[in-house]
mmCIF file of C-alpha atoms in Angstrom:
data_model
loop_
_atom_site.group_PDB
_atom_site.id
_atom_site.type_symbol
_atom_site.label_atom_id
_atom_site.label_comp_id
_atom_site.label_asym_id
_atom_site.label_seq_id
_atom_site.Cartn_x
_atom_site.Cartn_y
_atom_site.Cartn_z
ATOM 1 C CA UNK R 1 38.072 -22.569 -5.413
ATOM 2 C CA UNK R 2 38.669 -22.968 -1.696
ATOM 3 C CA UNK R 3 36.309 -24.710 0.740
ATOM 4 C CA UNK R 4 34.504 -21.503 1.745
ATOM 5 C CA UNK R 5 33.723 -20.617 -1.865
ATOM 6 C CA UNK R 6 32.568 -24.169 -2.534
ATOM 7 C CA UNK R 7 30.272 -24.150 0.484
ATOM 8 C CA UNK R 8 28.714 -20.880 -0.658
ATOM 9 C CA UNK R 9 27.789 -22.569 -3.928
ATOM 10 C CA UNK R 10 26.479 -25.787 -2.381
ATOM 11 C CA UNK R 11 22.900 -24.629 -2.198
ATOM 12 C CA UNK R 12 22.749 -23.759 -5.897
ATOM 13 C CA UNK R 13 24.636 -26.950 -6.677
ATOM 14 C CA UNK R 14 22.100 -29.088 -4.819
ATOM 15 C CA UNK R 15 19.289 -27.273 -6.642
ATOM 16 C CA UNK R 16 20.907 -27.939 -10.019
ATOM 17 C CA UNK R 17 21.273 -24.216 -10.732
ATOM 18 C CA UNK R 18 24.962 -24.045 -11.642
ATOM 19 C CA UNK R 19 26.463 -23.994 -15.104
ATOM 20 C CA UNK R 20 28.189 -27.246 -16.164
ATOM 21 C CA UNK R 21 31.731 -25.936 -15.655
ATOM 22 C CA UNK R 22 31.018 -24.782 -12.105
ATOM 23 C CA UNK R 23 29.178 -27.991 -11.351
ATOM 24 C CA UNK R 24 32.104 -30.043 -12.537
ATOM 25 C CA UNK R 25 34.492 -27.968 -10.412
ATOM 26 C CA UNK R 26 32.387 -28.550 -7.331
ATOM 27 C CA UNK R 27 32.054 -32.258 -7.966
ATOM 28 C CA UNK R 28 35.788 -32.706 -8.300
ATOM 29 C CA UNK R 29 36.308 -30.724 -5.076
ATOM 30 C CA UNK R 30 33.709 -32.783 -3.212
ATOM 31 C CA UNK R 31 35.382 -35.973 -4.372
ATOM 32 C CA UNK R 32 38.614 -34.817 -2.767
ATOM 33 C CA UNK R 33 37.481 -32.864 0.319
ATOM 34 C CA UNK R 34 35.875 -34.775 3.162
ATOM 35 C CA UNK R 35 34.739 -31.598 4.986
ATOM 36 C CA UNK R 36 32.871 -30.136 2.013
ATOM 37 C CA UNK R 37 31.517 -33.540 1.082
ATOM 38 C CA UNK R 38 30.076 -33.950 4.561
ATOM 39 C CA UNK R 39 28.619 -30.462 4.379
ATOM 40 C CA UNK R 40 26.875 -31.230 1.090
ATOM 41 C CA UNK R 41 25.685 -34.564 2.391
ATOM 42 C CA UNK R 42 24.244 -32.861 5.447
ATOM 43 C CA UNK R 43 22.284 -30.371 3.360
ATOM 44 C CA UNK R 44 20.982 -33.160 1.175
ATOM 45 C CA UNK R 45 19.766 -35.175 4.165
ATOM 46 C CA UNK R 46 18.024 -32.126 5.540
ATOM 47 C CA UNK R 47 16.307 -31.378 2.215
ATOM 48 C CA UNK R 48 15.115 -34.992 1.939
ATOM 49 C CA UNK R 49 13.897 -34.950 5.525
ATOM 50 C CA UNK R 50 11.734 -31.880 4.895
ATOM 51 C CA UNK R 51 10.391 -33.103 1.556
ATOM 52 C CA UNK R 52 9.499 -36.509 2.966
ATOM 53 C CA UNK R 53 7.826 -35.241 6.119
ATOM 54 C CA UNK R 54 5.993 -32.188 4.811
ATOM 55 C CA UNK R 55 3.971 -33.545 1.904
ATOM 56 C CA UNK R 56 1.557 -31.424 -0.155
ATOM 57 C CA UNK R 57 -1.922 -30.945 1.316
ATOM 58 C CA UNK R 58 -5.347 -30.133 -0.101
ATOM 59 C CA UNK R 59 -7.815 -27.600 1.277
ATOM 60 C CA UNK R 60 -11.146 -28.827 2.621
ATOM 61 C CA UNK R 61 -13.941 -29.095 -0.012
ATOM 62 C CA UNK R 62 -15.831 -26.265 1.686
ATOM 63 C CA UNK R 63 -13.191 -23.794 0.552
ATOM 64 C CA UNK R 64 -14.346 -23.883 -3.074
ATOM 65 C CA UNK R 65 -17.973 -23.322 -2.048
ATOM 66 C CA UNK R 66 -17.059 -20.394 0.202
ATOM 67 C CA UNK R 67 -14.786 -18.895 -2.456
ATOM 68 C CA UNK R 68 -17.497 -19.067 -5.103
ATOM 69 C CA UNK R 69 -19.944 -17.442 -2.698
ATOM 70 C CA UNK R 70 -17.525 -14.612 -2.023
ATOM 71 C CA UNK R 71 -16.817 -14.161 -5.720
ATOM 72 C CA UNK R 72 -20.501 -14.093 -6.700
ATOM 73 C CA UNK R 73 -21.323 -11.713 -3.833
ATOM 74 C CA UNK R 74 -18.538 -9.400 -4.859
ATOM 75 C CA UNK R 75 -19.482 -9.576 -8.514
ATOM 76 C CA UNK R 76 -23.136 -8.495 -8.014
ATOM 77 C CA UNK R 77 -22.910 -5.301 -10.091
ATOM 78 C CA UNK R 78 -26.322 -3.755 -9.289
ATOM 79 C CA UNK R 79 -25.786 -3.250 -5.567
ATOM 80 C CA UNK R 80 -22.144 -2.339 -5.941
ATOM 81 C CA UNK R 81 -22.865 0.303 -8.594
ATOM 82 C CA UNK R 82 -25.675 1.753 -6.492
ATOM 83 C CA UNK R 83 -23.357 2.200 -3.527
ATOM 84 C CA UNK R 84 -20.695 3.718 -5.742
ATOM 85 C CA UNK R 85 -23.185 6.168 -7.286
ATOM 86 C CA UNK R 86 -24.491 7.134 -3.844
ATOM 87 C CA UNK R 87 -21.046 7.874 -2.508
ATOM 88 C CA UNK R 88 -20.156 9.826 -5.664
ATOM 89 C CA UNK R 89 -23.218 12.098 -5.261
ATOM 90 C CA UNK R 90 -22.489 12.698 -1.573
ATOM 91 C CA UNK R 91 -18.858 13.446 -2.329
ATOM 92 C CA UNK R 92 -19.710 15.872 -5.146
ATOM 93 C CA UNK R 93 -22.282 17.683 -2.971
ATOM 94 C CA UNK R 94 -19.806 18.031 -0.120
ATOM 95 C CA UNK R 95 -17.146 19.452 -2.429
ATOM 96 C CA UNK R 96 -19.621 21.939 -3.990
ATOM 97 C CA UNK R 97 -20.764 23.196 -0.578
ATOM 98 C CA UNK R 98 -17.189 23.641 0.568
ATOM 99 C CA UNK R 99 -16.258 25.547 -2.586
ATOM 100 C CA UNK R 100 -19.302 27.851 -2.322
ATOM 101 C CA UNK R 101 -18.627 28.586 1.326
ATOM 102 C CA UNK R 102 -14.966 29.280 0.581
ATOM 103 C CA UNK R 103 -15.838 31.626 -2.307
ATOM 104 C CA UNK R 104 -18.334 33.504 -0.142
ATOM 105 C CA UNK R 105 -15.815 33.975 2.657
ATOM 106 C CA UNK R 106 -13.152 35.070 0.212
ATOM 107 C CA UNK R 107 -15.424 37.649 -1.426
ATOM 108 C CA UNK R 108 -16.569 39.098 1.899
ATOM 109 C CA UNK R 109 -13.028 39.398 3.180
ATOM 110 C CA UNK R 110 -11.794 41.192 0.069
ATOM 111 C CA UNK R 111 -14.759 43.575 -0.023
ATOM 112 C CA UNK R 112 -14.101 44.609 3.579
ATOM 113 C CA UNK R 113 -10.407 44.984 2.911
ATOM 114 C CA UNK R 114 -11.078 47.235 -0.105
ATOM 115 C CA UNK R 115 -13.447 49.451 1.872
ATOM 116 C CA UNK R 116 -11.079 49.769 4.815
ATOM 117 C CA UNK R 117 -8.240 50.616 2.461
ATOM 118 C CA UNK R 118 -10.257 53.407 0.891
ATOM 119 C CA UNK R 119 -11.161 54.718 4.345
ATOM 120 C CA UNK R 120 -7.505 54.746 5.388
ATOM 121 C CA UNK R 121 -6.362 56.564 2.277
ATOM 122 C CA UNK R 122 -9.103 59.194 2.608
ATOM 123 C CA UNK R 123 -8.550 59.758 6.328
ATOM 124 C CA UNK R 124 -4.903 60.544 5.662
ATOM 125 C CA UNK R 125 -5.833 63.429 3.340
ATOM 126 C CA UNK R 126 -8.994 64.984 4.822
ATOM 127 C CA UNK R 127 -9.417 66.574 8.306
ATOM 128 C CA UNK R 128 -11.487 64.315 10.462
ATOM 129 C CA UNK R 129 -14.235 66.839 11.056
ATOM 130 C CA UNK R 130 -14.893 67.035 7.312
ATOM 131 C CA UNK R 131 -15.304 63.334 7.275
ATOM 132 C CA UNK R 132 -17.817 63.547 10.084
ATOM 133 C CA UNK R 133 -19.749 66.262 8.315
ATOM 134 C CA UNK R 134 -20.236 64.042 5.308
ATOM 135 C CA UNK R 135 -22.248 61.703 7.453
ATOM 136 C CA UNK R 136 -25.096 64.156 7.329
ATOM 137 C CA UNK R 137 -25.838 62.892 3.871
ATOM 138 C CA UNK R 138 -26.369 59.485 5.285
ATOM 139 C CA UNK R 139 -30.118 59.255 5.223
ATOM 140 C CA UNK R 140 -30.227 55.496 4.835
ATOM 141 C CA UNK R 141 -28.912 54.324 8.141
ATOM 142 C CA UNK R 142 -30.850 54.668 11.336
ATOM 143 C CA UNK R 143 -28.527 52.568 13.363
ATOM 144 C CA UNK R 144 -24.946 53.760 12.938
ATOM 145 C CA UNK R 145 -23.557 51.059 15.235
ATOM 146 C CA UNK R 146 -24.761 48.315 12.941
ATOM 147 C CA UNK R 147 -21.490 48.285 11.099
ATOM 148 C CA UNK R 148 -22.083 45.265 8.859
ATOM 149 C CA UNK R 149 -25.533 46.279 7.585
ATOM 150 C CA UNK R 150 -24.254 49.768 6.915
ATOM 151 C CA UNK R 151 -21.293 48.687 4.828
ATOM 152 C CA UNK R 152 -23.346 47.745 1.810
ATOM 153 C CA UNK R 153 -23.902 50.547 -0.656
ATOM 154 C CA UNK R 154 -22.137 53.234 1.413
ATOM 155 C CA UNK R 155 -19.297 55.502 0.518
ATOM 156 C CA UNK R 156 -16.270 55.307 2.770
ATOM 157 C CA UNK R 157 -17.079 58.847 4.023
ATOM 158 C CA UNK R 158 -20.247 57.656 5.592
ATOM 159 C CA UNK R 159 -18.658 54.574 7.078
ATOM 160 C CA UNK R 160 -15.892 56.529 8.768
ATOM 161 C CA UNK R 161 -18.453 58.238 10.933
ATOM 162 C CA UNK R 162 -19.305 54.918 12.482
ATOM 163 C CA UNK R 163 -15.736 54.146 13.453
ATOM 164 C CA UNK R 164 -15.523 56.115 16.671
ATOM 165 C CA UNK R 165 -17.020 59.321 15.282
ATOM 166 C CA UNK R 166 -20.203 61.047 16.467
ATOM 167 C CA UNK R 167 -23.454 59.187 16.028
ATOM 168 C CA UNK R 168 -26.318 60.370 13.901
ATOM 169 C CA UNK R 169 -28.155 61.324 17.089
ATOM 170 C CA UNK R 170 -25.283 63.423 18.390
ATOM 171 C CA UNK R 171 -25.026 65.130 14.986
ATOM 172 C CA UNK R 172 -28.578 66.264 15.375
ATOM 173 C CA UNK R 173 -27.732 67.647 18.828
ATOM 174 C CA UNK R 174 -29.774 65.089 20.733
ATOM 175 C CA UNK I 1 32.312 -40.081 -1.665
ATOM 176 C CA UNK I 2 29.834 -40.226 -4.465
ATOM 177 C CA UNK I 3 26.567 -40.176 -2.583
ATOM 178 C CA UNK I 4 25.978 -36.480 -2.833
ATOM 179 C CA UNK I 5 27.564 -35.753 -6.144
ATOM 180 C CA UNK I 6 25.759 -38.387 -8.149
ATOM 181 C CA UNK I 7 22.261 -36.938 -8.018
ATOM 182 C CA UNK I 8 22.679 -33.564 -6.436
ATOM 183 C CA UNK I 9 22.666 -31.409 -9.496
ATOM 184 C CA UNK I 10 19.749 -33.136 -11.177
ATOM 185 C CA UNK I 11 16.594 -31.133 -10.682
ATOM 186 C CA UNK I 12 13.854 -33.466 -9.569
ATOM 187 C CA UNK I 13 10.326 -33.098 -10.844
ATOM 188 C CA UNK I 14 8.636 -30.434 -8.741
ATOM 189 C CA UNK I 15 5.846 -31.634 -6.494
ATOM 190 C CA UNK I 16 3.366 -29.235 -8.119
ATOM 191 C CA UNK I 17 1.940 -30.346 -11.460
ATOM 192 C CA UNK I 18 3.425 -28.577 -14.499
ATOM 193 C CA UNK I 19 1.289 -25.662 -15.572
ATOM 194 C CA UNK I 20 1.114 -25.575 -19.338
ATOM 195 C CA UNK I 21 0.245 -22.585 -21.450
ATOM 196 C CA UNK I 22 -3.398 -23.708 -21.815
ATOM 197 C CA UNK I 23 -3.842 -22.641 -18.205
ATOM 198 C CA UNK I 24 -3.534 -19.021 -19.298
ATOM 199 C CA UNK I 25 -6.514 -19.439 -21.645
ATOM 200 C CA UNK I 26 -8.448 -21.254 -18.949
ATOM 201 C CA UNK I 27 -7.672 -18.449 -16.508
ATOM 202 C CA UNK I 28 -9.051 -15.820 -18.863
ATOM 203 C CA UNK I 29 -12.262 -17.795 -19.299
ATOM 204 C CA UNK I 30 -12.497 -18.245 -15.540
ATOM 205 C CA UNK I 31 -13.079 -14.517 -15.086
ATOM 206 C CA UNK I 32 -16.662 -14.934 -16.349
ATOM 207 C CA UNK I 33 -17.282 -18.661 -16.419
ATOM 208 C CA UNK I 34 -17.851 -20.544 -13.162
ATOM 209 C CA UNK I 35 -17.125 -23.923 -14.717
ATOM 210 C CA UNK I 36 -13.770 -22.672 -15.963
ATOM 211 C CA UNK I 37 -13.057 -21.274 -12.512
ATOM 212 C CA UNK I 38 -13.811 -24.654 -10.924
ATOM 213 C CA UNK I 39 -11.442 -26.319 -13.365
ATOM 214 C CA UNK I 40 -8.772 -23.754 -12.627
ATOM 215 C CA UNK I 41 -9.332 -24.258 -8.923
ATOM 216 C CA UNK I 42 -8.859 -28.023 -9.221
ATOM 217 C CA UNK I 43 -5.540 -27.526 -10.909
ATOM 218 C CA UNK I 44 -4.250 -24.801 -8.630
ATOM 219 C CA UNK I 45 -5.600 -25.740 -5.220
ATOM 220 C CA UNK I 46 -2.894 -28.161 -4.142
ATOM 221 C CA UNK I 47 0.244 -26.132 -4.946
ATOM 222 C CA UNK I 48 -1.198 -22.821 -3.769
ATOM 223 C CA UNK I 49 -2.849 -24.148 -0.612
ATOM 224 C CA UNK I 50 0.224 -26.200 0.325
ATOM 225 C CA UNK I 51 2.419 -23.136 -0.112
ATOM 226 C CA UNK I 52 0.166 -20.975 2.064
ATOM 227 C CA UNK I 53 -0.204 -23.669 4.707
ATOM 228 C CA UNK I 54 3.562 -24.095 4.917
ATOM 229 C CA UNK I 55 3.930 -20.338 5.219
ATOM 230 C CA UNK I 56 1.468 -19.834 8.097
ATOM 231 C CA UNK I 57 1.461 -23.289 9.751
ATOM 232 C CA UNK I 58 -2.195 -23.081 10.695
ATOM 233 C CA UNK I 59 -5.027 -24.786 8.841
ATOM 234 C CA UNK I 60 -7.804 -22.291 9.579
ATOM 235 C CA UNK I 61 -5.651 -19.299 8.679
ATOM 236 C CA UNK I 62 -4.352 -21.052 5.575
ATOM 237 C CA UNK I 63 -7.890 -21.661 4.324
ATOM 238 C CA UNK I 64 -8.870 -18.041 4.890
ATOM 239 C CA UNK I 65 -5.756 -16.793 3.134
ATOM 240 C CA UNK I 66 -6.266 -19.266 0.313
ATOM 241 C CA UNK I 67 -9.769 -17.872 -0.213
ATOM 242 C CA UNK I 68 -8.400 -14.323 -0.177
ATOM 243 C CA UNK I 69 -5.814 -15.353 -2.733
ATOM 244 C CA UNK I 70 -8.475 -16.917 -4.980
ATOM 245 C CA UNK I 71 -10.557 -13.776 -4.727
ATOM 246 C CA UNK I 72 -7.602 -11.583 -5.697
ATOM 247 C CA UNK I 73 -6.740 -13.899 -8.573
ATOM 248 C CA UNK I 74 -10.337 -13.825 -9.826
ATOM 249 C CA UNK I 75 -10.550 -10.053 -9.498
ATOM 250 C CA UNK I 76 -7.401 -9.542 -11.568
ATOM 251 C CA UNK I 77 -7.848 -12.269 -14.187
ATOM 252 C CA UNK I 78 -8.860 -9.654 -16.752
ATOM 253 C CA UNK I 79 -5.496 -7.930 -16.437
ATOM 254 C CA UNK I 80 -3.506 -11.080 -16.994
ATOM 255 C CA UNK I 81 -0.826 -10.552 -19.618
ATOM 256 C CA UNK I 82 -0.179 -13.260 -22.213
ATOM 257 C CA UNK I 83 3.515 -13.115 -21.485
ATOM 258 C CA UNK I 84 3.064 -13.613 -17.771
ATOM 259 C CA UNK I 85 3.554 -16.985 -16.256
ATOM 260 C CA UNK I 86 0.181 -17.673 -14.722
ATOM 261 C CA UNK I 87 1.598 -19.852 -11.976
ATOM 262 C CA UNK I 88 4.258 -17.316 -11.023
ATOM 263 C CA UNK I 89 1.575 -14.640 -10.935
ATOM 264 C CA UNK I 90 -0.661 -16.747 -8.646
ATOM 265 C CA UNK I 91 2.262 -17.557 -6.381
ATOM 266 C CA UNK I 92 3.255 -13.923 -6.070
ATOM 267 C CA UNK I 93 -0.301 -13.109 -4.961
ATOM 268 C CA UNK I 94 -0.323 -16.014 -2.478
ATOM 269 C CA UNK I 95 3.099 -15.062 -1.123
ATOM 270 C CA UNK I 96 2.206 -11.392 -0.647
ATOM 271 C CA UNK I 97 -1.082 -12.342 1.005
ATOM 272 C CA UNK I 98 0.656 -14.731 3.406
ATOM 273 C CA UNK I 99 3.484 -12.325 4.266
ATOM 274 C CA UNK I 100 1.048 -9.454 4.918
ATOM 275 C CA UNK I 101 -0.956 -11.744 7.172
ATOM 276 C CA UNK I 102 2.141 -12.839 9.077
ATOM 277 C CA UNK I 103 3.139 -9.202 9.570
ATOM 278 C CA UNK I 104 -0.293 -8.393 10.999
ATOM 279 C CA UNK I 105 -0.213 -11.514 13.171
ATOM 280 C CA UNK I 106 3.235 -10.584 14.483
ATOM 281 C CA UNK I 107 2.042 -7.100 15.388
ATOM 282 C CA UNK I 108 -0.886 -8.597 17.325
ATOM 283 C CA UNK I 109 1.008 -11.399 19.059
ATOM 284 C CA UNK I 110 3.694 -8.980 20.179
ATOM 285 C CA UNK I 111 1.064 -7.150 22.206
ATOM 286 C CA UNK I 112 -0.951 -10.171 23.348
ATOM 287 C CA UNK I 113 0.523 -13.617 23.517
ATOM 288 C CA UNK I 114 -1.989 -15.577 21.428
ATOM 289 C CA UNK I 115 0.180 -17.099 18.735
ATOM 290 C CA UNK I 116 -1.903 -19.818 17.031
ATOM 291 C CA UNK I 117 -0.776 -23.362 17.667
ATOM 292 C CA UNK I 118 0.554 -25.317 14.724
ATOM 293 C CA UNK I 119 -2.193 -27.498 13.350
ATOM 294 C CA UNK I 120 -2.088 -30.746 11.456
ATOM 295 C CA UNK I 121 -3.423 -30.567 7.912
ATOM 296 C CA UNK I 122 -6.988 -31.880 7.545
ATOM 297 C CA UNK I 123 -6.095 -34.847 5.362
ATOM 298 C CA UNK I 124 -3.330 -36.238 7.567
ATOM 299 C CA UNK I 125 -4.326 -38.913 10.062
ATOM 300 C CA UNK I 126 -1.907 -37.966 12.736
ATOM 301 C CA UNK I 127 1.054 -35.690 12.577
ATOM 302 C CA UNK I 128 4.228 -37.297 13.819
ATOM 303 C CA UNK I 129 6.543 -35.579 16.222
ATOM 304 C CA UNK I 130 9.142 -35.218 13.458
ATOM 305 C CA UNK I 131 6.622 -33.494 11.187
ATOM 306 C CA UNK I 132 5.608 -31.117 13.931
ATOM 307 C CA UNK I 133 9.237 -30.307 14.711
ATOM 308 C CA UNK I 134 10.061 -29.639 11.073
ATOM 309 C CA UNK I 135 7.113 -27.312 10.726
ATOM 310 C CA UNK I 136 8.173 -25.538 13.897
ATOM 311 C CA UNK I 137 11.597 -25.040 12.350
ATOM 312 C CA UNK I 138 9.970 -23.538 9.255
ATOM 313 C CA UNK I 139 7.940 -21.168 11.376
ATOM 314 C CA UNK I 140 11.044 -19.963 13.173
ATOM 315 C CA UNK I 141 12.747 -18.447 10.143
ATOM 316 C CA UNK I 142 11.671 -15.028 8.796
ATOM 317 C CA UNK I 143 8.756 -15.224 6.317
ATOM 318 C CA UNK I 144 10.672 -13.978 3.281
ATOM 319 C CA UNK I 145 13.373 -16.651 3.776
ATOM 320 C CA UNK I 146 10.682 -19.211 4.612
ATOM 321 C CA UNK I 147 8.944 -18.571 1.303
ATOM 322 C CA UNK I 148 12.218 -19.031 -0.574
ATOM 323 C CA UNK I 149 12.997 -22.245 1.302
ATOM 324 C CA UNK I 150 9.539 -23.596 0.476
ATOM 325 C CA UNK I 151 9.777 -22.657 -3.201
ATOM 326 C CA UNK I 152 13.396 -23.625 -3.757
ATOM 327 C CA UNK I 153 13.914 -26.620 -1.476
ATOM 328 C CA UNK I 154 10.514 -28.169 -0.795
ATOM 329 C CA UNK I 155 8.883 -27.456 -4.150
ATOM 330 C CA UNK I 156 12.176 -27.593 -6.060
ATOM 331 C CA UNK I 157 11.258 -24.800 -8.394
ATOM 332 C CA UNK I 158 13.821 -23.254 -10.710
ATOM 333 C CA UNK I 159 15.516 -20.072 -9.511
ATOM 334 C CA UNK I 160 14.363 -18.251 -12.644
ATOM 335 C CA UNK I 161 10.755 -19.080 -11.797
ATOM 336 C CA UNK I 162 11.252 -18.051 -8.155
ATOM 337 C CA UNK I 163 12.733 -14.798 -9.371
ATOM 338 C CA UNK I 164 9.528 -14.091 -11.325
ATOM 339 C CA UNK I 165 7.365 -15.096 -8.366
ATOM 340 C CA UNK I 166 9.160 -12.913 -5.859
ATOM 341 C CA UNK I 167 10.286 -10.026 -8.051
ATOM 342 C CA UNK I 168 13.878 -10.542 -6.882
ATOM 343 C CA UNK I 169 16.926 -10.767 -9.114
ATOM 344 C CA UNK I 170 18.335 -14.181 -9.905
ATOM 345 C CA UNK I 171 21.484 -13.434 -7.896
ATOM 346 C CA UNK I 172 19.413 -12.350 -4.920
ATOM 347 C CA UNK I 173 17.295 -15.515 -5.109
ATOM 348 C CA UNK I 174 20.445 -17.639 -5.125
ATOM 349 C CA UNK I 175 21.952 -15.878 -2.097
ATOM 350 C CA UNK I 176 18.697 -15.834 -0.133
ATOM 351 C CA UNK I 177 17.948 -19.521 -0.707
ATOM 352 C CA UNK I 178 21.430 -20.351 0.540
ATOM 353 C CA UNK I 179 20.848 -18.143 3.589
ATOM 354 C CA UNK I 180 17.451 -19.778 4.206
ATOM 355 C CA UNK I 181 19.047 -23.231 4.016
ATOM 356 C CA UNK I 182 21.661 -22.175 6.563
ATOM 357 C CA UNK I 183 19.000 -20.884 8.961
ATOM 358 C CA UNK I 184 16.967 -24.062 8.675
ATOM 359 C CA UNK I 185 19.988 -26.322 8.946
ATOM 360 C CA UNK I 186 21.182 -24.652 12.141
ATOM 361 C CA UNK I 187 17.891 -25.564 13.839
ATOM 362 C CA UNK I 188 17.571 -28.935 12.151
ATOM 363 C CA UNK I 189 21.004 -30.018 13.417
ATOM 364 C CA UNK I 190 20.210 -28.804 16.909
ATOM 365 C CA UNK I 191 17.069 -30.930 16.804
ATOM 366 C CA UNK I 192 18.951 -33.973 15.544
ATOM 367 C CA UNK I 193 21.385 -33.672 18.414
ATOM 368 C CA UNK I 194 18.489 -33.781 20.839
ATOM 369 C CA UNK I 195 18.371 -30.063 21.517
ATOM 370 C CA UNK I 196 15.241 -27.974 21.850
ATOM 371 C CA UNK I 197 13.817 -25.721 19.195
#
């Protein structure tokens, strides 16, 4: 091994982490090479300097008391479970409301789409005046401009009359 | 030229007390038994607190982080595997807690210059200038290298154990400890020659 390779292994050598053969190789190199020997010596001095001057320390006695307080506070199951249950109920209610609202919107949209589709297909086949004449049978609605309230329970023939056609009043000649 | 070679490869006794297998049983009892937790605390406080203090260099922060570490250890005692090394497991929690804290601190001090001053440990009478300088050197190297320097050089733990603590491969531990030593030595030599840190 050359000096560079030896110096790359010095750290593990100083920590006693090399296999015996490698360790022996390094020791014989260090015995012969002043540069690598000085390098190893330097590392060793530094390690000793740090170990000597930065001794282990203990925490203050209050740390145990505070830690036990935190642990016992955290471990109080009654309060914690109550909070958890409360949040679970709120979460479930919020999800249910969202789902119901979504389902309602979806249903309304598809109902309107189906009705409009039927109107379109009928309008393509029947002269518009015939469509208007069918509105005479509409005896339920008194307000033909109230489109939404008139959608429910009507045939598409009746609804068409409200989309730009004559009003019930004009049909009666008023 | 025998000064280095004679004792270099002999692993000295680590400064932390050896943690025998009975500690695992004690740890499991400590999940529900306060007395067992106190006993566990007495045996773990010095190595864990020293490690955290060396990582952050500030007494108040070290005590807070030590408490956080204890809380995390207590919370997860039930999940402790028989095969796990309890000490390695505790150290990995302490290391992650300290590194996360240092990341947060760095983000804050980059925006406002309020880096905490290095503090002397509570049980030291007076910190010498040399001690302060050495701790400054430690604080100047990146946290992940700092943790490896502390574990490998200061605590003299085996690379295999460090590998379990850090989740790194053995080869990676070996390379990184060498790199950490180089970083520290660069500053240490500058200091010895009368330069500034």
